[in-house]
Amino acid sequence: MAKPPSDASSDHAEQLPPEPLLADDELDRLDDFLDSDQVGEDALDLISAHGFLVALAVAPSEQPAETWLEELFQGEPNYQSDAEREEITALLTRLRDNAISVLEQGGLPELPFELTLDGIAPEETPIGDWCAGFMEAVFSDEAAWFQDDEEAAATLLLPFMLLSGLFDDEPDMAELSKDTARQEELVGQLPELVLDLYLHYRVPPETAKPKPRPKKPAGGKKPPRGPKR
C-alpha cells in the first residue's frame, strides 16, 4: 500500500485562496434539486456530486455527458420540463468546467465544507461524502485513471480513498485510518491534492517544467516572448 503524500502543500506555498466553482445561489439550486423527490434515492447529493464533478475535471479521459449524468443520478431524474433539464445539466456541467478552468490556471477549487475533521471520523462528515463522490468518478472510468502509471495514481488517490471511508475493510487502509492527526493534515491539503492530480494527468511531462529564459541578443532587442507555462 502506498503512503499518502507527505506534504502536498509544499509545492503550492504561494497559492491564492481557493476559488468557488459556482455561486451560492446556484449551489443552493442544485442542492434543492438533488435533495428532492425528483431524483432517485441512489443519486449523489450536492456534496458527493461536487466531488464527483471535480474528479471529472481532473480525469485523464473525457466521458460523454450522458455517461456521467447517468452515473451521478443513477437513472433519469423526473424533470418538470425541458427547461429544468437544461438548467440542471448546465449547472452541473459548469461546475465541472469551472473546476477545469481554475486548475488549468494553477488555482485551487473551493470545497463546500470546512477543511477540518474536528475529531470526527471522515466518513461521518461532508469530507467523507465529497471524497466518496470523487472516488465514484474514478470507479466510473477506472482503467483510464490507472493505465499509465498505476503506482503513481494509487499514491495520489490514496488520500481520497482513505478519507472516503469506502476502503476501511482493507487491512492497510484500516491501519492508516487510525492516524487521526495524519487524516486531519490530509483534509487541510485537499485542494492542493486535487491540483496535484490535475498536474499529473493533464499537464504533459515535457511542459511540466519551464525552459530557461533565452539570453538577451546583441543589439539590445528582446527576443520574442514564448507562451506562458
Coordinates of C-alpha atoms in Angstrom, one line a residue:
M1 CA 0.0 0.0 0.0
A2 CA 1.4 3.4 -1.0
K3 CA 1.8 6.1 1.6
P4 CA -0.2 9.3 1.4
P5 CA 1.8 12.3 0.0
S6 CA 4.0 13.7 2.8
D7 CA 3.5 17.4 2.1
A8 CA 1.3 18.2 -0.9
S9 CA 1.2 21.9 0.1
S10 CA 4.9 22.5 -0.2
D11 CA 4.8 23.0 -3.9
H12 CA 1.9 25.5 -3.7
A13 CA 3.2 27.7 -0.8
E14 CA 2.3 30.9 -2.7
Q15 CA -1.2 29.7 -3.7
L16 CA -4.1 32.1 -3.8
P17 CA -7.2 31.3 -1.8
P18 CA -9.4 28.6 -3.3
E19 CA -12.0 29.8 -5.8
P20 CA -15.7 28.9 -5.7
L21 CA -16.9 26.8 -8.6
L22 CA -20.5 28.1 -8.6
A23 CA -22.2 31.0 -6.9
D24 CA -24.0 30.2 -3.6
D25 CA -27.5 30.6 -5.1
E26 CA -26.5 28.1 -7.9
L27 CA -25.2 25.6 -5.4
D28 CA -28.5 26.1 -3.4
R29 CA -30.5 25.3 -6.6
L30 CA -28.5 22.1 -7.2
D31 CA -28.9 21.2 -3.5
D32 CA -32.6 21.6 -3.6
F33 CA -32.9 19.5 -6.8
L34 CA -30.6 16.7 -5.7
D35 CA -32.4 16.5 -2.3
S36 CA -35.9 16.4 -3.9
D37 CA -38.2 13.5 -4.8
Q38 CA -37.4 14.2 -8.5
V39 CA -34.2 12.1 -8.2
G40 CA -33.8 8.5 -7.0
E41 CA -32.5 7.5 -3.6
D42 CA -29.2 6.4 -5.1
A43 CA -28.4 9.7 -6.8
L44 CA -25.5 11.7 -5.4
D45 CA -26.3 14.6 -3.1
L46 CA -24.7 18.0 -3.6
I47 CA -21.5 17.3 -1.6
S48 CA -20.9 14.0 -3.3
A49 CA -21.8 15.4 -6.7
H50 CA -19.3 18.3 -6.2
G51 CA -16.6 15.7 -5.5
F52 CA -17.7 13.7 -8.5
L53 CA -17.6 16.7 -10.9
V54 CA -14.2 17.9 -9.6
A55 CA -12.8 14.4 -10.2
L56 CA -14.2 14.6 -13.8
A57 CA -12.3 17.9 -14.2
V58 CA -9.1 16.0 -13.2
A59 CA -9.8 12.8 -15.1
P60 CA -7.3 11.6 -17.7
S61 CA -10.1 10.9 -20.2
E62 CA -13.3 12.7 -21.2
Q63 CA -16.7 11.0 -20.6
P64 CA -19.8 11.9 -22.7
A65 CA -22.2 13.9 -20.7
E66 CA -24.9 11.3 -20.9
T67 CA -22.5 8.8 -19.3
W68 CA -21.5 10.8 -16.3
L69 CA -25.1 12.2 -15.8
E70 CA -26.3 8.6 -15.6
E71 CA -23.7 7.8 -13.1
L72 CA -24.4 10.9 -11.0
F73 CA -28.2 10.4 -11.0
Q74 CA -28.2 6.6 -11.1
G75 CA -31.1 6.9 -13.5
E76 CA -33.2 9.6 -15.1
P77 CA -34.5 12.4 -12.9
N78 CA -38.1 13.4 -13.1
Y79 CA -37.6 16.8 -14.7
Q80 CA -40.6 19.0 -14.6
S81 CA -39.8 20.4 -18.0
D82 CA -37.1 20.5 -20.7
A83 CA -36.1 23.9 -19.4
E84 CA -35.4 22.4 -16.0
R85 CA -33.4 19.6 -17.6
E86 CA -31.3 22.2 -19.4
E87 CA -30.9 24.3 -16.3
I88 CA -29.7 21.4 -14.0
T89 CA -27.5 19.9 -16.7
A90 CA -25.9 23.3 -17.4
L91 CA -25.2 23.9 -13.7
L92 CA -23.5 20.5 -13.3
T93 CA -21.5 21.0 -16.5
R94 CA -20.4 24.5 -15.5
L95 CA -19.3 23.3 -12.1
R96 CA -17.0 20.8 -13.8
D97 CA -15.8 23.2 -16.4
N98 CA -15.1 25.9 -13.8
A99 CA -13.0 23.4 -11.9
I100 CA -11.0 22.7 -15.1
S101 CA -10.5 26.4 -15.6
V102 CA -9.3 27.0 -12.1
L103 CA -6.9 24.1 -12.1
E104 CA -5.7 25.0 -15.6
Q105 CA -4.5 28.3 -14.2
G106 CA -2.8 26.7 -11.3
G107 CA -5.6 27.7 -8.8
L108 CA -7.3 25.7 -6.1
P109 CA -11.0 24.8 -6.1
E110 CA -13.1 25.9 -3.1
L111 CA -14.6 22.8 -1.5
P112 CA -18.1 23.0 0.0
F113 CA -17.1 22.3 3.6
E114 CA -14.6 23.4 6.3
L115 CA -11.3 21.7 5.9
T116 CA -11.2 20.2 9.3
L117 CA -12.5 16.9 10.9
D118 CA -12.7 18.3 14.5
G119 CA -12.1 14.8 15.8
I120 CA -14.9 13.2 13.8
A121 CA -14.3 10.1 11.6
P122 CA -14.1 11.3 7.9
E123 CA -16.9 9.0 6.8
E124 CA -19.3 10.8 9.2
T125 CA -18.6 14.2 7.7
P126 CA -19.2 16.0 4.4
I127 CA -15.5 15.5 3.8
G128 CA -16.0 11.7 3.6
D129 CA -19.1 12.2 1.3
W130 CA -17.1 14.5 -1.0
C131 CA -14.2 12.1 -1.3
A132 CA -16.7 9.2 -1.9
G133 CA -18.2 11.2 -4.7
F134 CA -14.7 11.8 -6.1
M135 CA -13.9 8.1 -6.0
E136 CA -17.2 7.4 -7.7
A137 CA -15.9 9.3 -10.7
V138 CA -12.7 7.3 -10.6
F139 CA -14.6 4.0 -10.4
S140 CA -16.7 5.0 -13.4
D141 CA -13.5 5.0 -15.6
E142 CA -11.0 3.2 -13.5
A143 CA -8.9 1.8 -16.4
A144 CA -8.1 5.4 -17.6
W145 CA -7.0 6.5 -14.1
F146 CA -4.6 3.7 -13.6
Q147 CA -3.4 2.6 -17.0
D148 CA -0.3 4.8 -17.5
D149 CA 1.3 4.7 -14.0
E150 CA -0.6 2.6 -11.6
E151 CA 1.7 3.2 -8.6
A152 CA 1.7 7.0 -9.0
A153 CA -2.1 7.0 -9.4
A154 CA -2.5 4.9 -6.3
T155 CA -0.3 7.2 -4.3
L156 CA -2.0 10.4 -5.5
L157 CA -5.5 8.9 -5.0
L158 CA -4.8 7.4 -1.6
P159 CA -5.8 10.4 0.5
F160 CA -9.2 10.5 -1.3
M161 CA -9.6 6.7 -0.8
L162 CA -8.6 7.0 2.9
L163 CA -11.0 9.9 3.7
S164 CA -13.9 8.4 1.8
G165 CA -14.2 5.6 4.2
L166 CA -15.0 3.2 1.3
F167 CA -11.9 1.1 1.9
D168 CA -11.9 0.8 5.7
D169 CA -12.2 -3.0 5.5
E170 CA -8.8 -3.3 3.8
P171 CA -6.1 -4.0 6.4
D172 CA -3.6 -1.5 5.2
M173 CA -6.3 1.2 5.0
A174 CA -7.7 0.4 8.4
E175 CA -4.2 0.9 9.8
L176 CA -3.9 4.4 8.1
S177 CA -7.4 5.3 9.4
K178 CA -6.1 5.1 13.0
D179 CA -3.7 8.0 12.4
T180 CA -6.2 10.8 13.1
A181 CA -3.5 13.5 13.0
R182 CA -2.5 12.5 9.5
Q183 CA -6.1 12.4 8.3
E184 CA -6.6 16.0 9.6
E185 CA -3.5 17.0 7.8
L186 CA -4.7 15.5 4.5
V187 CA -8.1 17.2 4.9
G188 CA -6.3 20.6 5.1
Q189 CA -4.4 19.7 1.9
L190 CA -7.4 18.5 -0.2
P191 CA -7.5 21.5 -2.6
E192 CA -3.7 21.1 -3.2
L193 CA -4.1 17.4 -3.6
V194 CA -6.7 18.0 -6.3
L195 CA -4.3 20.3 -8.1
D196 CA -1.5 17.7 -7.8
L197 CA -3.8 15.1 -9.5
Y198 CA -4.6 17.6 -12.3
L199 CA -1.0 18.3 -12.9
H200 CA -0.2 14.6 -13.0
Y201 CA -3.0 13.8 -15.5
R202 CA -3.5 16.9 -17.5
V203 CA 0.0 18.6 -17.9
P204 CA 2.2 16.9 -20.4
P205 CA 5.6 15.9 -18.9
E206 CA 7.6 17.9 -21.4
T207 CA 5.9 21.1 -20.4
A208 CA 5.8 20.5 -16.6
K209 CA 9.0 22.5 -16.1
P210 CA 9.6 25.9 -17.7
K211 CA 12.5 26.1 -20.1
P212 CA 15.4 28.5 -19.3
R213 CA 14.8 32.1 -20.4
P214 CA 16.6 32.9 -23.7
K215 CA 19.6 35.2 -23.3
K216 CA 19.2 38.7 -24.5
P217 CA 20.5 39.0 -28.1
A218 CA 23.1 41.6 -29.1
G219 CA 21.8 44.9 -30.1
G220 CA 19.6 45.4 -27.1
K221 CA 16.5 43.9 -28.6
K222 CA 14.5 41.5 -26.6
P223 CA 13.7 38.1 -28.0
P224 CA 10.0 37.2 -28.7
R225 CA 8.3 36.1 -25.6
G226 CA 7.2 32.4 -25.7
P227 CA 3.9 31.0 -24.3
K228 CA 3.4 31.2 -20.6
R229 CA 3.8 28.0 -18.7

